[in-house]
mmCIF file of C-alpha atoms in Angstrom:
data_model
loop_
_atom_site.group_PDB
_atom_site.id
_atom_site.type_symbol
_atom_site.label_atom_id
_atom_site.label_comp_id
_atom_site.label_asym_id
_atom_site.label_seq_id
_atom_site.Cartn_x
_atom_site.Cartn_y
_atom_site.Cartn_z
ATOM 1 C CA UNK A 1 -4.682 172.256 -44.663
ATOM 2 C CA UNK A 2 -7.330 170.099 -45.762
ATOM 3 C CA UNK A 3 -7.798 166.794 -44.153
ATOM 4 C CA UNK A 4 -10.149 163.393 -44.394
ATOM 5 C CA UNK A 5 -10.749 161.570 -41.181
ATOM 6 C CA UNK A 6 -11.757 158.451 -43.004
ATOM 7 C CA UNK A 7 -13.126 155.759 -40.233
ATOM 8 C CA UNK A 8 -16.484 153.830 -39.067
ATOM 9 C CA UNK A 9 -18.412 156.306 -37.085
ATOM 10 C CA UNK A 10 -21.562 153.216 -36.295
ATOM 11 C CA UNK A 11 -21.081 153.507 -32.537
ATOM 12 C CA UNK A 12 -19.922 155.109 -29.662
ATOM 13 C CA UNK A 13 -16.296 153.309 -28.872
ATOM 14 C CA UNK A 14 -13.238 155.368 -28.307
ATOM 15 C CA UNK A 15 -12.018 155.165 -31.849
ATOM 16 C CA UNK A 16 -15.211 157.134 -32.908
ATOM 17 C CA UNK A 17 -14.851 159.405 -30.184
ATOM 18 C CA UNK A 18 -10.887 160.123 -30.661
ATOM 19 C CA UNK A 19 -12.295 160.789 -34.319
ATOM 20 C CA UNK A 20 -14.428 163.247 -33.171
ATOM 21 C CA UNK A 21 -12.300 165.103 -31.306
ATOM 22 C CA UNK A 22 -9.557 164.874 -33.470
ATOM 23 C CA UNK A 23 -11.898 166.844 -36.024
ATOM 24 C CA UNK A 24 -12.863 168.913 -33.565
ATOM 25 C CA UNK A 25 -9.314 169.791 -32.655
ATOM 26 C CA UNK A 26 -8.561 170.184 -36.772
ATOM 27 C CA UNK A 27 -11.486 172.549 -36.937
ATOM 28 C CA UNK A 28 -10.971 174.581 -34.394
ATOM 29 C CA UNK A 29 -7.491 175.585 -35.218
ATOM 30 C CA UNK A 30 -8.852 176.534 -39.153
ATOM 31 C CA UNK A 31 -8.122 173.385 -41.352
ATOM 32 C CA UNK A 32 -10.570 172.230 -43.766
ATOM 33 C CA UNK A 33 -12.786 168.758 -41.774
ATOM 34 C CA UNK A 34 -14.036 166.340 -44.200
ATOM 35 C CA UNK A 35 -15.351 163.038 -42.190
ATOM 36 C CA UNK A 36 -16.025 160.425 -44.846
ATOM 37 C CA UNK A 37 -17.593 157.298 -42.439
ATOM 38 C CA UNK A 38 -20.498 155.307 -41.978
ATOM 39 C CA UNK A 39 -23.331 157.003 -40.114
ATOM 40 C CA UNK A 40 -23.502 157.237 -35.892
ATOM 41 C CA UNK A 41 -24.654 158.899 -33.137
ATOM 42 C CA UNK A 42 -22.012 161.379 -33.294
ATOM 43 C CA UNK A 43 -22.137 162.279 -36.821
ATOM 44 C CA UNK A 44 -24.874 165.428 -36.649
ATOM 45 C CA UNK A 45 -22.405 166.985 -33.390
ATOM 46 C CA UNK A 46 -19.475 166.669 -36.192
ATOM 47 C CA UNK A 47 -21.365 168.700 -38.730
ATOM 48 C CA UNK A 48 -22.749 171.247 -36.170
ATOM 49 C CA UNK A 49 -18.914 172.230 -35.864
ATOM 50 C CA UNK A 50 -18.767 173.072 -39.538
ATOM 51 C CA UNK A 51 -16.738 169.425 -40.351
ATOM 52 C CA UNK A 52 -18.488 168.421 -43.588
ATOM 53 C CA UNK A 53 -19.628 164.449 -43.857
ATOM 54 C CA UNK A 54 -19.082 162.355 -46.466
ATOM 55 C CA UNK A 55 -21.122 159.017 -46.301
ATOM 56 C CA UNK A 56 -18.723 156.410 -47.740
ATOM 57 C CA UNK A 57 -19.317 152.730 -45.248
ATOM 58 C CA UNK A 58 -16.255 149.896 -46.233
ATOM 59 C CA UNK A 59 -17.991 147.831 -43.585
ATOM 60 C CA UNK A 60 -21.035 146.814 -45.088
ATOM 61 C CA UNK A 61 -21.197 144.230 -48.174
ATOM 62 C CA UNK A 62 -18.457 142.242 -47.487
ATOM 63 C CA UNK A 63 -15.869 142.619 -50.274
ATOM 64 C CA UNK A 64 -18.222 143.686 -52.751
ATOM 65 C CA UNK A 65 -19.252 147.143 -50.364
ATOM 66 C CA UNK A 66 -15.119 147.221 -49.605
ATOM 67 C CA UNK A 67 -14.535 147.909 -53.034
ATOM 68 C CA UNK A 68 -17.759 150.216 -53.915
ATOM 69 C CA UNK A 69 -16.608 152.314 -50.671
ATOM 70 C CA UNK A 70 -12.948 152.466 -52.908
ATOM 71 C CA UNK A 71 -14.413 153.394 -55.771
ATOM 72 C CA UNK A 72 -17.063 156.078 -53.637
ATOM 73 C CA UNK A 73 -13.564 157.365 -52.041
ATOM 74 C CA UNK A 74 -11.709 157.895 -55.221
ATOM 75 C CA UNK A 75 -14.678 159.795 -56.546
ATOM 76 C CA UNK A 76 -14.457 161.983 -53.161
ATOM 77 C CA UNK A 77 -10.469 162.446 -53.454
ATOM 78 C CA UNK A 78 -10.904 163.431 -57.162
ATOM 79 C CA UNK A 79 -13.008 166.027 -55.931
ATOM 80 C CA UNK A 80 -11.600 167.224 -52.644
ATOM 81 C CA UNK A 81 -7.252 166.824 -53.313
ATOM 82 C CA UNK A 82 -6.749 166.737 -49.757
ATOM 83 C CA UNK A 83 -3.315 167.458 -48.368
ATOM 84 C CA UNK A 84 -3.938 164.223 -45.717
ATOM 85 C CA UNK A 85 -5.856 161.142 -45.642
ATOM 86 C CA UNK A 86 -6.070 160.470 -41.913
ATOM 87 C CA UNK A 87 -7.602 156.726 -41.400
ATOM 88 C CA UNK A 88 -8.532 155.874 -38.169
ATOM 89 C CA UNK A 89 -8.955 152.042 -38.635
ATOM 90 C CA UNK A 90 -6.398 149.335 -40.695
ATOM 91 C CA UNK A 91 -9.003 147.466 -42.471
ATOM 92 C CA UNK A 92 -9.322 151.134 -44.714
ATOM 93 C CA UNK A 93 -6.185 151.782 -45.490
ATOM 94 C CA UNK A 94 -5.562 149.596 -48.543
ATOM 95 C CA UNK A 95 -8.643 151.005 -49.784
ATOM 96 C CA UNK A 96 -7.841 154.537 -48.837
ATOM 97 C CA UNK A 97 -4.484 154.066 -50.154
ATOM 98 C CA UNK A 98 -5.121 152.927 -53.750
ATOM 99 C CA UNK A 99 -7.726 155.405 -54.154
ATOM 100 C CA UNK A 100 -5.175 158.493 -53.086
ATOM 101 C CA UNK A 101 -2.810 156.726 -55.946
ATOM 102 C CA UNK A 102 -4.911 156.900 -58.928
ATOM 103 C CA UNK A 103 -7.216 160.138 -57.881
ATOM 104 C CA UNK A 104 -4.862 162.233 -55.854
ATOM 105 C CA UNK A 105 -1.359 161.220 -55.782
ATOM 106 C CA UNK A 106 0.085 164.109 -53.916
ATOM 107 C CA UNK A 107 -1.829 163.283 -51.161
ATOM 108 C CA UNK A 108 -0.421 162.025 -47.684
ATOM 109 C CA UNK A 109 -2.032 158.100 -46.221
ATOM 110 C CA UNK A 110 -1.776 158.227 -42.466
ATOM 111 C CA UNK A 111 -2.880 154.920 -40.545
ATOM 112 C CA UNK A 112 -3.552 155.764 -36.790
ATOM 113 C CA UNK A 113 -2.809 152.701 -34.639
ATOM 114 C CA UNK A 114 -4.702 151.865 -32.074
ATOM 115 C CA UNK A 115 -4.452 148.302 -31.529
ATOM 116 C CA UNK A 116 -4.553 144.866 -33.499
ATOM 117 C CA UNK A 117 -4.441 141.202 -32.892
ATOM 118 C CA UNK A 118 -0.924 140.388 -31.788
ATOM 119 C CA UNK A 119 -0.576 137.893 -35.745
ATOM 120 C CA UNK A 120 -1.885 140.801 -37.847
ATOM 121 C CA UNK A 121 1.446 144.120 -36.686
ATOM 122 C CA UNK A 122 3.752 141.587 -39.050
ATOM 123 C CA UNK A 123 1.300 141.885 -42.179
ATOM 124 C CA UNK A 124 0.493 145.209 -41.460
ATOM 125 C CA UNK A 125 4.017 146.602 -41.312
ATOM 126 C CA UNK A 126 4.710 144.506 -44.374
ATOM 127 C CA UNK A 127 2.215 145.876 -46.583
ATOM 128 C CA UNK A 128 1.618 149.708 -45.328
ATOM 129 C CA UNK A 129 5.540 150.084 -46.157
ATOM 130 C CA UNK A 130 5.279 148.818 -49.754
ATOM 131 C CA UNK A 131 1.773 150.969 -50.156
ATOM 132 C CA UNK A 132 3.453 154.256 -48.800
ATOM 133 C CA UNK A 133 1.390 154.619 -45.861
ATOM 134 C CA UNK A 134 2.408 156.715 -42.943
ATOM 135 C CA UNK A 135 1.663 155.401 -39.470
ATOM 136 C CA UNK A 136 0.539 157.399 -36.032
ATOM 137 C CA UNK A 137 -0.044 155.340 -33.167
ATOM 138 C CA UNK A 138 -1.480 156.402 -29.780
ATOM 139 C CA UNK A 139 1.371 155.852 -27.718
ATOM 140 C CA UNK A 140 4.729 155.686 -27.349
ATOM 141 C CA UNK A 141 4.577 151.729 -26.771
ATOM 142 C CA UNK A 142 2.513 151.140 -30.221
ATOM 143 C CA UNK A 143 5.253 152.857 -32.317
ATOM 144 C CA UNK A 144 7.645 150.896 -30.898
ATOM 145 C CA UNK A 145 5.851 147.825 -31.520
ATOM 146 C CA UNK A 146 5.195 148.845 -35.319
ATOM 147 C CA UNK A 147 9.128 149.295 -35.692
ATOM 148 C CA UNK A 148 10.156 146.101 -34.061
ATOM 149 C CA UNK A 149 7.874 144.664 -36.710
ATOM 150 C CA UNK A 150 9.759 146.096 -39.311
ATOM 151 C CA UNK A 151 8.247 149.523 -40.389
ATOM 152 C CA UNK A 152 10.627 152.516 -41.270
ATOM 153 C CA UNK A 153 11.010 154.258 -38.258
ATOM 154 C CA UNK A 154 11.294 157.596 -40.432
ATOM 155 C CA UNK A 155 8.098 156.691 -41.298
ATOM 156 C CA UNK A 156 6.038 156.362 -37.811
ATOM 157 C CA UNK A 157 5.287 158.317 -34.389
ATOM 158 C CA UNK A 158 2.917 159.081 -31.951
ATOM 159 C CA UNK A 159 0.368 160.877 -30.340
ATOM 160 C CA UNK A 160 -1.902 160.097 -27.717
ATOM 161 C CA UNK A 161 -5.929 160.716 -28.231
ATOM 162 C CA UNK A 162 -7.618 164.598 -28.091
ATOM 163 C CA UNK A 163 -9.618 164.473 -24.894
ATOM 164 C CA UNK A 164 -12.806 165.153 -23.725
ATOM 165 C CA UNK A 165 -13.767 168.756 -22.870
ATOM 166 C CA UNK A 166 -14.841 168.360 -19.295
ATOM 167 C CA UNK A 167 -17.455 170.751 -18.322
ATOM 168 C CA UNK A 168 -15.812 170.840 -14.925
ATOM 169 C CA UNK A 169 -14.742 168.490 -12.448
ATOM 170 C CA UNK A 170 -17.366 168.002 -9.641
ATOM 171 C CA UNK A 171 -17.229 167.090 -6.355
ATOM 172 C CA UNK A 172 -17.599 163.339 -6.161
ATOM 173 C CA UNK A 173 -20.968 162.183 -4.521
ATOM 174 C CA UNK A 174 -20.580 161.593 -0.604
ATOM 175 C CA UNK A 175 -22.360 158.013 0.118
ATOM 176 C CA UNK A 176 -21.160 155.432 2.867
ATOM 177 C CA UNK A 177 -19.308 152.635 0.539
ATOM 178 C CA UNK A 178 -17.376 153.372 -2.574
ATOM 179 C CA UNK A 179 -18.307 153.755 -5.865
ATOM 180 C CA UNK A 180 -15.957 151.239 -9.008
ATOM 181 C CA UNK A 181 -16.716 152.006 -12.338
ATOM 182 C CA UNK A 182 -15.887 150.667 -15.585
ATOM 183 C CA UNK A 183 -15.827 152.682 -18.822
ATOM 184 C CA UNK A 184 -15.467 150.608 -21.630
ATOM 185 C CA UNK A 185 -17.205 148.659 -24.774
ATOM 186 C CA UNK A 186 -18.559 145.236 -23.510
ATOM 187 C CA UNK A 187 -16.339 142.741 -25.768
ATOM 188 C CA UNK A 188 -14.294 140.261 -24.691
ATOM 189 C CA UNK A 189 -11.361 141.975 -24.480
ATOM 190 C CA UNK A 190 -12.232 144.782 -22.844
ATOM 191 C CA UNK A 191 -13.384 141.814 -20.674
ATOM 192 C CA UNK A 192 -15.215 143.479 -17.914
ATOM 193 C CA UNK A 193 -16.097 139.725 -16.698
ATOM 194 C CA UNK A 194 -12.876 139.933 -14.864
ATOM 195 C CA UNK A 195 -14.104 142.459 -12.861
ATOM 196 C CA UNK A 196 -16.967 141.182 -11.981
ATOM 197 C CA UNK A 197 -15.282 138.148 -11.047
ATOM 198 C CA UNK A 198 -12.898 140.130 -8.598
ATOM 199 C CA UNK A 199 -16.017 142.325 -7.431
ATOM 200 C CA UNK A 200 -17.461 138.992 -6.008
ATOM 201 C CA UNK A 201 -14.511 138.401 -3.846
ATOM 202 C CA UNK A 202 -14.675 141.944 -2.806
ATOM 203 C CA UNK A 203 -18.353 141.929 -1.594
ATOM 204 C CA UNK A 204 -17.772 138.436 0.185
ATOM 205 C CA UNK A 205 -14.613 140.232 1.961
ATOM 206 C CA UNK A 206 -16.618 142.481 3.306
ATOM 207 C CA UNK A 207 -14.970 145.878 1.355
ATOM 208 C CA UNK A 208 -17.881 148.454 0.882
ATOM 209 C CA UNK A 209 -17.913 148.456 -2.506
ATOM 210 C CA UNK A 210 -20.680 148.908 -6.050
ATOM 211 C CA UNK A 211 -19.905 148.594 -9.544
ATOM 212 C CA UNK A 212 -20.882 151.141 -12.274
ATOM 213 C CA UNK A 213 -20.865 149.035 -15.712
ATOM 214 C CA UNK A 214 -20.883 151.980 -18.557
ATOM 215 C CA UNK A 215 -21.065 150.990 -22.374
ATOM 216 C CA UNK A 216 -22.503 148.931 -24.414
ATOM 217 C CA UNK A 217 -21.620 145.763 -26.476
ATOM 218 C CA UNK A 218 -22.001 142.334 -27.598
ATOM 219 C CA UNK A 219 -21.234 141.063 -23.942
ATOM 220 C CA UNK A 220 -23.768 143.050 -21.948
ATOM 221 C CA UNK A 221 -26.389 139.827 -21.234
ATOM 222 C CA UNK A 222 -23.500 137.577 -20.633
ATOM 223 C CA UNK A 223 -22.733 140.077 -17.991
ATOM 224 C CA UNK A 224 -26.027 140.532 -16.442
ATOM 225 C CA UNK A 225 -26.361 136.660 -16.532
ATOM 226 C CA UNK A 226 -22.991 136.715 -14.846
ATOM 227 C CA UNK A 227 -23.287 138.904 -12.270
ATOM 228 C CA UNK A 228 -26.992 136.960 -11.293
ATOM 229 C CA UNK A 229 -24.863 134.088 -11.335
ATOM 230 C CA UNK A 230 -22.561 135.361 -9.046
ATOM 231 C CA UNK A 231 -24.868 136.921 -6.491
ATOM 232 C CA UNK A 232 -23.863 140.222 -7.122
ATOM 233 C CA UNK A 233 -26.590 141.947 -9.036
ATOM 234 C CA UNK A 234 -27.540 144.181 -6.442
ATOM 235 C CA UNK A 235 -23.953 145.170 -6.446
ATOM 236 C CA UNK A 236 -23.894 146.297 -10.016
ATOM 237 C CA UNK A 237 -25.516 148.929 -11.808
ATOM 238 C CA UNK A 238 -24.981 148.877 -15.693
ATOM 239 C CA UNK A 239 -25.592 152.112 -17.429
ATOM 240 C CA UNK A 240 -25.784 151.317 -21.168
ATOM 241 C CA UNK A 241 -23.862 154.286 -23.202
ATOM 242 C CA UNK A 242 -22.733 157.123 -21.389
ATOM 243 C CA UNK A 243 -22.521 160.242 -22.775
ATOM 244 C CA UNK A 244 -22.491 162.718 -20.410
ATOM 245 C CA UNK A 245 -18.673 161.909 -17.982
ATOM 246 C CA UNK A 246 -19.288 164.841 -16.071
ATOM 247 C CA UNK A 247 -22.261 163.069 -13.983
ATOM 248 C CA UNK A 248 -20.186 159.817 -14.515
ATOM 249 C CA UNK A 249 -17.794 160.701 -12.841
ATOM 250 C CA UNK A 250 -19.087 162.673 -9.929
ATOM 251 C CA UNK A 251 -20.399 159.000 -8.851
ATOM 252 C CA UNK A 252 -17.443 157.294 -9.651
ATOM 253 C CA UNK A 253 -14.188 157.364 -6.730
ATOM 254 C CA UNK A 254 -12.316 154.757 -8.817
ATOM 255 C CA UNK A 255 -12.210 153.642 -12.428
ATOM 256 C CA UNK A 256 -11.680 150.102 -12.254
ATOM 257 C CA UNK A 257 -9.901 148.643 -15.611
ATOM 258 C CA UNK A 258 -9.304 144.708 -16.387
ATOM 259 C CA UNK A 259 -8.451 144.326 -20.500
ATOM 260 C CA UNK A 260 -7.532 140.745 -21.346
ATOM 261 C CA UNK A 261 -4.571 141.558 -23.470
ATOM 262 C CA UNK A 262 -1.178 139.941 -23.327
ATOM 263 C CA UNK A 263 2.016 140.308 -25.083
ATOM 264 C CA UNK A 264 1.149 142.198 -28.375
ATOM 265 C CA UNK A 265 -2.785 142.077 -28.331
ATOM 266 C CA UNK A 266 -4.149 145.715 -28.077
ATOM 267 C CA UNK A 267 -2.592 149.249 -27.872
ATOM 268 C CA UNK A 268 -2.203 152.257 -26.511
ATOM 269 C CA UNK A 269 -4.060 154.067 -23.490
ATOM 270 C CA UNK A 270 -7.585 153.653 -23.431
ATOM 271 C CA UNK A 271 -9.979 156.846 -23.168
ATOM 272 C CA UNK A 272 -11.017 155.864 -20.347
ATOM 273 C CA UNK A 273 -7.980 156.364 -18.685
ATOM 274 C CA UNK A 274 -7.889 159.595 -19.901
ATOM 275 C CA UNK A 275 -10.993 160.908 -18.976
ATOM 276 C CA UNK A 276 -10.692 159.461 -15.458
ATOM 277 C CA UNK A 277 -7.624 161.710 -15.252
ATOM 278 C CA UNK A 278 -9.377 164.471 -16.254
ATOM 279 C CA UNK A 279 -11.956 164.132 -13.854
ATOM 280 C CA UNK A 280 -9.734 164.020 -10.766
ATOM 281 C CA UNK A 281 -10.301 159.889 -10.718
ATOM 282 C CA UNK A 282 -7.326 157.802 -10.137
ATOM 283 C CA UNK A 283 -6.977 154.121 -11.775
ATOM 284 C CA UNK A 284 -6.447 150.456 -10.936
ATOM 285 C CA UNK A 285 -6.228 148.418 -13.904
ATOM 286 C CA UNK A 286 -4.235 145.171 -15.598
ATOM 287 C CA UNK A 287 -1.050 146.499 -17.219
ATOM 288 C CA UNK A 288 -1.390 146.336 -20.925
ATOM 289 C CA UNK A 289 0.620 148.200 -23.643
ATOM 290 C CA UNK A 290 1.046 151.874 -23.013
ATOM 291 C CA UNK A 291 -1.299 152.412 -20.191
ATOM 292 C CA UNK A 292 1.714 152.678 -18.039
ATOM 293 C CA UNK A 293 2.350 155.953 -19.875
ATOM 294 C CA UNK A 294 -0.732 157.398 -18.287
ATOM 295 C CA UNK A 295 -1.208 155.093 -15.223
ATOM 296 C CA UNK A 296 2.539 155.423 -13.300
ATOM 297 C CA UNK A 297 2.287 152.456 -10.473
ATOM 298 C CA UNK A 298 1.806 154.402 -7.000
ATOM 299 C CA UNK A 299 1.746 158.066 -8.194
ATOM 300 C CA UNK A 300 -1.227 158.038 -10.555
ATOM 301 C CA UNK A 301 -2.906 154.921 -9.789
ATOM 302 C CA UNK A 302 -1.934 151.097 -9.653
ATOM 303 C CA UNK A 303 -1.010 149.186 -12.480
ATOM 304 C CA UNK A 304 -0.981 145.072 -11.992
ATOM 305 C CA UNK A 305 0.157 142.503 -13.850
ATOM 306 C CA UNK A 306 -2.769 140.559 -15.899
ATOM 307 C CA UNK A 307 -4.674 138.181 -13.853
ATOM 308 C CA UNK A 308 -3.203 139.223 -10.123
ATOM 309 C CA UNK A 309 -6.502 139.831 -8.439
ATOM 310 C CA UNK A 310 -4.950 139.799 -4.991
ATOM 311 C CA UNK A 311 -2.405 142.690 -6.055
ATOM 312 C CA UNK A 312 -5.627 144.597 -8.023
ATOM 313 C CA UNK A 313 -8.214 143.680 -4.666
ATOM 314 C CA UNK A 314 -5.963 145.030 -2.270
ATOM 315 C CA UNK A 315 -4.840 148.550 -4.810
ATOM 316 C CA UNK A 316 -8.378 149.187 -4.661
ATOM 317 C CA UNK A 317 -8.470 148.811 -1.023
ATOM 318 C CA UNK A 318 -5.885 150.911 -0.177
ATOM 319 C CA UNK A 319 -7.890 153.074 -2.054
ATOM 320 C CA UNK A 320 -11.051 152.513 -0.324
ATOM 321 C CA UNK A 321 -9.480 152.854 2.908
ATOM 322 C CA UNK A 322 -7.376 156.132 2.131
ATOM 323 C CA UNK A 323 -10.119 158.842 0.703
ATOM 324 C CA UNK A 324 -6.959 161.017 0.834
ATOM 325 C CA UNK A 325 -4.524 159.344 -1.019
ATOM 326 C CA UNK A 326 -7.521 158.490 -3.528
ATOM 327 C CA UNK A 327 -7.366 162.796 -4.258
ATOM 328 C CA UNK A 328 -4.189 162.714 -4.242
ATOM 329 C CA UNK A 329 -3.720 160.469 -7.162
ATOM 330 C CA UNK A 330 -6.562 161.711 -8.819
ATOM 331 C CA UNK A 331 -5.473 164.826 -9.482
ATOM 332 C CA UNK A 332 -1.779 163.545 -9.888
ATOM 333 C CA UNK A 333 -3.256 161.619 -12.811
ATOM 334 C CA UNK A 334 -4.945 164.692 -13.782
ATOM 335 C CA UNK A 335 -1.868 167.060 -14.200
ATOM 336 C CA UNK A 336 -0.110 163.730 -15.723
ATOM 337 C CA UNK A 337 -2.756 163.647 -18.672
ATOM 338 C CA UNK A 338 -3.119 167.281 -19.094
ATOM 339 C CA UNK A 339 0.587 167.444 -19.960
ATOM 340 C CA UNK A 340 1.413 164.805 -22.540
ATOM 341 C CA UNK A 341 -2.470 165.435 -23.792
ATOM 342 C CA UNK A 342 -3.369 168.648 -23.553
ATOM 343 C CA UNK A 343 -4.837 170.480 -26.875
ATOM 344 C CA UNK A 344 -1.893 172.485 -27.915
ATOM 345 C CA UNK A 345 0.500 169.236 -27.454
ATOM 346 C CA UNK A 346 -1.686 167.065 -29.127
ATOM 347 C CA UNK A 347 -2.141 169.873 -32.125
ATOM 348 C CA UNK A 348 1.947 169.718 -31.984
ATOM 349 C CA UNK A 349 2.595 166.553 -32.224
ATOM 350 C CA UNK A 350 -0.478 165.740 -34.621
ATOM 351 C CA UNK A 351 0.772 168.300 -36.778
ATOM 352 C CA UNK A 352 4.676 167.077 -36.669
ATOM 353 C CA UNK A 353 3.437 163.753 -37.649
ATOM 354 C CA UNK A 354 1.671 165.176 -41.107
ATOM 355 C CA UNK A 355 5.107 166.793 -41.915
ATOM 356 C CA UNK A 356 7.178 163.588 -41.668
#
C-alpha cells in the first residue's frame, strides 16, 4: 500500500513524533512511506528508514502559501496515486482533500484527531463529512466526541499513537529525595505553570521533592521567571528538548502531568503518558479526555480532577512515601500500554481503519 503522512514536521511535539513512528511502523511492515511536511529535526531519521520526503509547508504564507502547498500537493498526488492520504493535523485536510479530488480521486483522506479547541469539533465534523474525509482519532474518548458532534460513525475510529522503541528500561537513579518530571511542549495548555505552582507547596511542606522540566516552547522564560518568583529555582531543572527517554527516565520516579483542558478542549493520551509506561514510570496527572484510558485511578497511577492540588499533592506523596507501590504501578502502567499499544495492535487497528 502506498501511503502520504501529510503533517508539519517544524518541531519536536508529539504530533511529529507519532508521525514518525507511524512511518516507521508503515515502513517496516513493507508499504510504500511518502512524508510530504515542512522540514524538522526529525526529517533526515525518516529518510534514513527508506520513507521518501516530500517538502510541501501549508504553514508558511498565510493563505497565499496554504494554497501554493495545495497546488504543490496536487502536483505530488498526480504523480504518486497513493492508496491513503494520512493527515496528521486539521488545518490540511481541506487542502489535502481537494487536491486528492481533482488529481487522484480514488484515493482515501484520513484526518487523525488529536485534539482541537472545544468551538472548532462542530465545524470540523460539519465540513470533513461533506468533503469525504475519513477520521482516526487517538483514543477511544476523541471518536466519541467526533460522533456526538455529528460525524458518521461508519466513518470514524481509533487508534492510540505508535510508541517509542525503548532501548531498555533502566534502573531508576538511587538519590535521597524524589525525582517529578514533566514531559511536555511549554504552551499554555500543556500548562506546566500548574505544576510549578503545586511544586511550591510541596517544597514548603517539607516533601523531598525536584522537578525535571523537559521540552521546549513559547512558555519556557515565563517559567523560569516563575519558578524565580516562586523561590523554587533550585528546585527545578529544565532540560530544553529531550531526545534521548532512556536517560530521562532513569532520573525520573514520577511523571508529573497538569494540562489545562476542560470539557472538550484537547484529546486523547498524551505521549508522555505513554512513554512513562514504557519506562516502568507510573503517573499523576489532571484528568483530561482519554488519559483515563492509559492512566486507571489507583492501578496505573492517579488521575485528579482539574485544579485539585490537595488530591494531586498528596497522590504524589503516597508515591514518595511508598517506593514499592511506585514499581508496582509502574510496571502495571507498563503492561497496560504495551497491550492496547503495542506494534502489532497498533498495525491492526491502523490498518482496519484504512479499510473502513
Amino acid at each position: 500500500m502506498k501511503i502520504i503522512l501529510t503533517t508539519s514536521m517544524s518541531g519536536l511535539g508529539g504530533t511529529e513524533n507519532a508521525t514518525f513512528r507511524l512511518g516507521r511502523l508503515l515502513k517496516q511492515r513493507g508499504h510504500d512511506i511518502v512524508l510530504a511536511s515542512s522540514d524538522g529535526p526529525l526529517i533526515q531519521e525518516a529518510q534514513a528508514l527508506g520513507i521518501r520526503w516530500q517538502p510541501i509547508d501549508f504553514y508558511q504564507g498565510g493563505l497565499l502559501g496554504y494554497v501554493k502547498g495545495m497546488f504543490a500537493y496536487m502536483k505530488l498526488l498526480k504523480k504518486e496515486k497513493p492508496d491513503v492520504i494520512h493527515c496528521q493535523m486539521a488545518r490540511i485536510v481541506p487542502a489535502c482533500a481537494i487536491a486528492a479530488k481533482f488529481a487522484s480521486p480514488k484515493t482515501k483522506v484520513f484526518y487523525h484527531a488529536r485534539g482541537l479547541d472545544p468551538e472548532t469539533y462542530p465545524k470540523i465534523a460539519k465540513l470533513f463529512d461533506k468533503l469525504g474525509v475519513y477520521i482516526i482519532g487517538n483514543c477511544k474518548h476523541e471518536r466519541e466526541k467526533l460522533i456526538r458532534y455529528g460525524f458518521p460513525a461508519n466513518r470514524i475510529t481509533y487508534t492510540y499513537n505508535a510508541l517509542h522503541k525503548a532501548d531498555f528500561v533502566p534502573e531508576k537513579t538511587v538519590k535521597d529525595y524524589v525525582q517529578l518530571g514533566t514531559l511536555s511542549r511549554l504552551d499554555t495548555v500543556r500548562a506546566v505553570h500548574l505544576m510549578l505552582d503545586i511544586l511550591k507547596k510541596m517544597v514548603d511542606r517539607g516533601m523531598p521533592v525536584r522537578l525535571n522540566v523537559a521540552g521546549i516552547g513559547e512558555e519556557m522564560d515565563n517559567l523560569k521567571a516563575q519558578a524565580k518568583r516562586l523561590g523554587i529555582e533550585d528546585k527545578i531543572t529544565f532540560l530544553g528538548g529531550v531526545r534521548d527517554l532512556t536517560a530521562y527516565f532513569k532520573d525520573v520516579d514520577i511523571l508529573v502531568n497538569t494540562p489545562h483542558c476542560i470539557g472538550d478542549h484537547g484529546a486523547g493520551v498524551g505521549n508522555n503518558i505513554l512513554e512513562a509506561g514504557l519506562y516502568d514510570t507510573p503517573v499523576v496527572t489532571y484528568d483530561m479526555a482519554g488519559i483515563s484510558e492509559m492512566v486507571v485511578n489507583g492501578e496505573t497511577g492517579y488521575c485528579i480532577p482539574f485544579g485539585d492540588e490537595e488530591a494531586f499533592i498528596a497522590a504524589v506523596d503516597t508515591l514518595v512515601r511508598q517506593p514499592e507501590l511506585r514499581e508496582a504501578m509502574g510496571k502495571r502502567l507498563h503492561a497496560h500500554v504495551a497491550a492496547l499499544c503495542s506494534d502489532d495492535e497498533i498495525y491492526r487497528t491502523t490498518m482496519a481503519a484504512y479499510a473502513m
